[in-house]
mmCIF file of C-alpha atoms in Angstrom:
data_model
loop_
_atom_site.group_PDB
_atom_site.id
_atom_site.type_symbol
_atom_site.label_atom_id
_atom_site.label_comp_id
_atom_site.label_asym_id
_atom_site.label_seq_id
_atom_site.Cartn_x
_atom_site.Cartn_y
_atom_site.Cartn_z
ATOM 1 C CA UNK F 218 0.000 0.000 0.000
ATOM 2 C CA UNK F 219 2.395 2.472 0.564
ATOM 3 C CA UNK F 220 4.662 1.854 -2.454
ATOM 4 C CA UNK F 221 1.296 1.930 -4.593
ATOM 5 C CA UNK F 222 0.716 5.635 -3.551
ATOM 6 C CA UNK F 223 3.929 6.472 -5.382
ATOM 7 C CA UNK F 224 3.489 3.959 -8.282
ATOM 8 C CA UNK F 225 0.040 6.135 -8.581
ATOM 9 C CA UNK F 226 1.409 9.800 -7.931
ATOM 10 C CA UNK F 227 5.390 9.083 -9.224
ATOM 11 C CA UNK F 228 5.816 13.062 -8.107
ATOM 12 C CA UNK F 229 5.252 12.642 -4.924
ATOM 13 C CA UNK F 230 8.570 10.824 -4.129
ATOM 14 C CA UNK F 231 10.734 7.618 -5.389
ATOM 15 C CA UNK F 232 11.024 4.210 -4.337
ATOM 16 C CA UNK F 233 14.095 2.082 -5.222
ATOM 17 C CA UNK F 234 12.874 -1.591 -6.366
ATOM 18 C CA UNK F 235 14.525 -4.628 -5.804
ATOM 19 C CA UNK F 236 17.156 -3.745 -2.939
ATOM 20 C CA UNK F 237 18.112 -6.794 -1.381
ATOM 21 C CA UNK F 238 16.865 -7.186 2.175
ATOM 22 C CA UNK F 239 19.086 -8.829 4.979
ATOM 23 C CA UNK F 240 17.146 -9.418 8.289
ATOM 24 C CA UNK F 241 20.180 -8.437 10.521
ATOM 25 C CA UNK F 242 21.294 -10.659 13.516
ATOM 26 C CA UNK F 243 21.713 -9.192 17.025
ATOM 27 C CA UNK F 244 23.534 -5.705 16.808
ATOM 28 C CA UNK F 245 24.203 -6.497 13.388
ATOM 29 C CA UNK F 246 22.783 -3.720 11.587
ATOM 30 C CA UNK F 247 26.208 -2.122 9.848
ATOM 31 C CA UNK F 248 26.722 -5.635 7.989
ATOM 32 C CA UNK F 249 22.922 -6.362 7.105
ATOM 33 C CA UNK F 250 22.838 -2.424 5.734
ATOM 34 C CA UNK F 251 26.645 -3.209 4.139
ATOM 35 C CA UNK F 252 25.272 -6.492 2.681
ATOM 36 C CA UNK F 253 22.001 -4.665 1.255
ATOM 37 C CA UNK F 254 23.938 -2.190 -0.508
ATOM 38 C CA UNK F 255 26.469 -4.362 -1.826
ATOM 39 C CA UNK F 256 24.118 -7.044 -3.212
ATOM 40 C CA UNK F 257 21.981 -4.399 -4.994
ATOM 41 C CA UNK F 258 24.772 -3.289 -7.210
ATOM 42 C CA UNK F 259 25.820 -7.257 -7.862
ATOM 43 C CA UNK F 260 28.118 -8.040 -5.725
ATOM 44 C CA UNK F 261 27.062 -11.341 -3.854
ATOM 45 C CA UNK F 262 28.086 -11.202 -0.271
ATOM 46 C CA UNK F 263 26.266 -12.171 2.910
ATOM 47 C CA UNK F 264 25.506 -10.326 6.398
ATOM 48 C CA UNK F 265 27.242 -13.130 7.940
ATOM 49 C CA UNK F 266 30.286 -13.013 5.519
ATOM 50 C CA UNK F 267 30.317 -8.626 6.221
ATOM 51 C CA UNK F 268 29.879 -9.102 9.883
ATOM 52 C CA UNK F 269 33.417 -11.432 10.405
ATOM 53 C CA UNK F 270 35.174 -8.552 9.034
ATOM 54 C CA UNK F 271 33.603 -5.577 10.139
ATOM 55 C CA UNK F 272 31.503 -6.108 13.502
ATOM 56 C CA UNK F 273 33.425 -5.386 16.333
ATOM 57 C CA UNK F 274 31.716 -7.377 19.682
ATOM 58 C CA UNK F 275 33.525 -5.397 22.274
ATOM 59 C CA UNK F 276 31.358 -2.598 21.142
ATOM 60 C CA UNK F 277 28.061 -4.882 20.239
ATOM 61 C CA UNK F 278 28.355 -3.213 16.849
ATOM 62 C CA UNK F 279 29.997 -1.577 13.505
ATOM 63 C CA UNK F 280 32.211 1.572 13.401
ATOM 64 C CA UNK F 281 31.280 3.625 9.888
ATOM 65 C CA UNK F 282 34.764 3.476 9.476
ATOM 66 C CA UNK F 283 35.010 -0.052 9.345
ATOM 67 C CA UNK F 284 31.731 0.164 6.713
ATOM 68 C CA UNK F 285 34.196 2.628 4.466
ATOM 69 C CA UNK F 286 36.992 0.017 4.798
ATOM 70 C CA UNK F 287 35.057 -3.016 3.663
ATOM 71 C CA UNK F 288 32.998 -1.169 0.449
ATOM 72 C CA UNK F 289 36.214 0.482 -0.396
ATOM 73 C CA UNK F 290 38.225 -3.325 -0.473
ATOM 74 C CA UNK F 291 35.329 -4.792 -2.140
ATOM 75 C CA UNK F 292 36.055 -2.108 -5.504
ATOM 76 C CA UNK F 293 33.403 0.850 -4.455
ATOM 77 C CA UNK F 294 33.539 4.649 -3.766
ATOM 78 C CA UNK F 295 32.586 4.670 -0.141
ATOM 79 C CA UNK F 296 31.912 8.284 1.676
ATOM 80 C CA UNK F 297 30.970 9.085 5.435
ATOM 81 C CA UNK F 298 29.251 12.725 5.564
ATOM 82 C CA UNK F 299 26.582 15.374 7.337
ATOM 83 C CA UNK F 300 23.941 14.171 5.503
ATOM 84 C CA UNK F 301 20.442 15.954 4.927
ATOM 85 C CA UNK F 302 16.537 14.684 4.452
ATOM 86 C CA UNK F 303 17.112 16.696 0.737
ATOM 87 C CA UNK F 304 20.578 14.977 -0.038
ATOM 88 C CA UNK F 305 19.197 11.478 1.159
ATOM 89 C CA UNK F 306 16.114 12.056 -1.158
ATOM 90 C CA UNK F 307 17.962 13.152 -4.023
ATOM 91 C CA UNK F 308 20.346 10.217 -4.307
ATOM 92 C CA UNK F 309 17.275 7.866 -4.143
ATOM 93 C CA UNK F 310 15.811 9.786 -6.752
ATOM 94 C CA UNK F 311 18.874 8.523 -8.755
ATOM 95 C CA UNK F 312 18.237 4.998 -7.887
ATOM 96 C CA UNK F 313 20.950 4.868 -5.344
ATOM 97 C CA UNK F 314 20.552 3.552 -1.457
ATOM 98 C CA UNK F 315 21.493 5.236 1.171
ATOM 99 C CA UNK F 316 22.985 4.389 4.961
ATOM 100 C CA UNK F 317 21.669 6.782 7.961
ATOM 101 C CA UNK F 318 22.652 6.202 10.959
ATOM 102 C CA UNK F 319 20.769 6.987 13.545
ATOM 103 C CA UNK F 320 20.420 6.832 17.296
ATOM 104 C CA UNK F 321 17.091 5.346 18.510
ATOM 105 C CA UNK F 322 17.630 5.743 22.278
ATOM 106 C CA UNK F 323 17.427 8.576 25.081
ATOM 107 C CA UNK F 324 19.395 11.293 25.887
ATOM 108 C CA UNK F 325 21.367 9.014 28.767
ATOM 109 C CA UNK F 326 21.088 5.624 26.940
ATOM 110 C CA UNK F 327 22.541 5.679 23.094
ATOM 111 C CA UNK F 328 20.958 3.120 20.718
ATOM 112 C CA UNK F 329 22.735 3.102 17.234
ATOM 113 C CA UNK F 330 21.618 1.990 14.432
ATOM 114 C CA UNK F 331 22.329 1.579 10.645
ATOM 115 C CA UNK F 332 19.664 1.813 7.950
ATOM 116 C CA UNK F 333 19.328 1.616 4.330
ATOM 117 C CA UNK F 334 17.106 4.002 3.185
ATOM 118 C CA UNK F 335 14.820 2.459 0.037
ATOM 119 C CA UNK F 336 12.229 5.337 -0.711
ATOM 120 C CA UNK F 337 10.390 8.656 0.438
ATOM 121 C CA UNK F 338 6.794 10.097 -0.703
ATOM 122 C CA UNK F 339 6.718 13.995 0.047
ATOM 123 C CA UNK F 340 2.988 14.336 0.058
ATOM 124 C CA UNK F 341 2.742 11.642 3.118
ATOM 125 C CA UNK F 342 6.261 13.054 4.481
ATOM 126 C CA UNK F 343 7.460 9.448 5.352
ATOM 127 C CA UNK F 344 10.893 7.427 4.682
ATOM 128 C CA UNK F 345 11.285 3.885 3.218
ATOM 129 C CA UNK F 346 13.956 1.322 4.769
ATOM 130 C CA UNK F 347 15.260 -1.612 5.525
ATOM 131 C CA UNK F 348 15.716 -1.638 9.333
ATOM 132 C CA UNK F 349 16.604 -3.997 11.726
ATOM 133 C CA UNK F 350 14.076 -6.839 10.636
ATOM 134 C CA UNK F 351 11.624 -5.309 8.947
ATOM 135 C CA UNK F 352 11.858 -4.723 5.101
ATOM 136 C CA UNK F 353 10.384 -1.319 3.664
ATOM 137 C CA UNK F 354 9.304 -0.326 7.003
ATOM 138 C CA UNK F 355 7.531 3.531 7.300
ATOM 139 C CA UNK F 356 9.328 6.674 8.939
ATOM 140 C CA UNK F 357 8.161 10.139 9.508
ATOM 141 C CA UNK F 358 10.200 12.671 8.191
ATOM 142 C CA UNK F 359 9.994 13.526 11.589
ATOM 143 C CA UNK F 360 10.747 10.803 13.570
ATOM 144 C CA UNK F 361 13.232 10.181 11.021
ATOM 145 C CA UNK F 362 15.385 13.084 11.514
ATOM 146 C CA UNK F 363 14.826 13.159 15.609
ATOM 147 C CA UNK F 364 16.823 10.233 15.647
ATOM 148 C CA UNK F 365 19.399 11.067 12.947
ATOM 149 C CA UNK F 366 20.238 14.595 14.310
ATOM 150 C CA UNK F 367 21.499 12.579 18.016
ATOM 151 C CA UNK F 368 24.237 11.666 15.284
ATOM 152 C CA UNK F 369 25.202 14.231 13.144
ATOM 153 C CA UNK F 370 22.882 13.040 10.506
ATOM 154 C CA UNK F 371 25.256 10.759 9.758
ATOM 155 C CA UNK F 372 25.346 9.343 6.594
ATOM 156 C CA UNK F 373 26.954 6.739 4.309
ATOM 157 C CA UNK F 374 26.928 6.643 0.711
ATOM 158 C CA UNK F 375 28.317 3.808 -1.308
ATOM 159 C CA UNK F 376 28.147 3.413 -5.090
ATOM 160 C CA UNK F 377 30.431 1.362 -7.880
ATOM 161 C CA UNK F 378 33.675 3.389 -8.648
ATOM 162 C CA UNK F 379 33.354 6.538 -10.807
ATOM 163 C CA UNK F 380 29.202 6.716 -10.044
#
């Protein structure tokens, strides 16, 4: 239903078919969001295979560094930046996924957390993802960017060489 209100009013935002979708395992998200991304532009990896290099269990989690380090082995251009609801929207509108990462918990209690962001409509002011389990699952804008600002609207953008 809520990729049919684009497919009926195309203006109102974008949606990114066919990016592959990697349930993540237990503080896992960096790999399952690596794998995503990876997979959609043809390279055949798994969240398992991502997470042995790249998730770090003293920290129960994924550095974006370590994200950088990975796409860049693996042949793509791999950037860490102050991201923005308009950039994010933009580079889905040229069929290309995006990483936030966000922080879902309190002010004393951090929660990070790595997304690949799939779609947006602008009329319903709501995000597309892949998060955590949950395939194409619905953001606010605003909810959205409440979490993403606790991180500097973080942002990871990773695309074959020369795109």
């Amino acid at each position: 239903m809520i990729k049919e209100g684009l497919y009926k009013n195309p203006d109102a935002g974008f949606y990114i078919r066919d990016v592959p979708f990697f349930p993540q395992e237990r503080y896992h998200c960096g790999p399952s969001s690596l794998a995503s991304i990876m997979n959609f532009y043809g390279i055949s990896v798994s969240e398992e295979e991502v997470a042995r290099e790249i998730y770090n269990p003293k920290l129960y989690g994924t550095l974006a560094i370590d994200i950088l380090r990975y796409a860049r082995a693996a042949g793509f251009d791999a950037s860490y930046y102050k991201g923005s609801m308009e950039d994010v929207k933009r580079e889905i509108a040229k069929g290309r996924p995006v990483i936030l990462f966000l922080d879902l918990g309190y002010f004393f209690y951090p929660v990070r957390h790595y997304m690949v962001a799939v779609g947006y409509n602008d009329e319903m002011k709501y995000l597309i993802a892949h998060s955590g389990k949950e395939q194409e699952k619905v953001f606010s804008y605003k909810e959205i960017e409440n979490a993403w600002e606790k991180t500097g609207f973080g942002t990871i953008l990773i695309v074959p060489k020369g795109q």
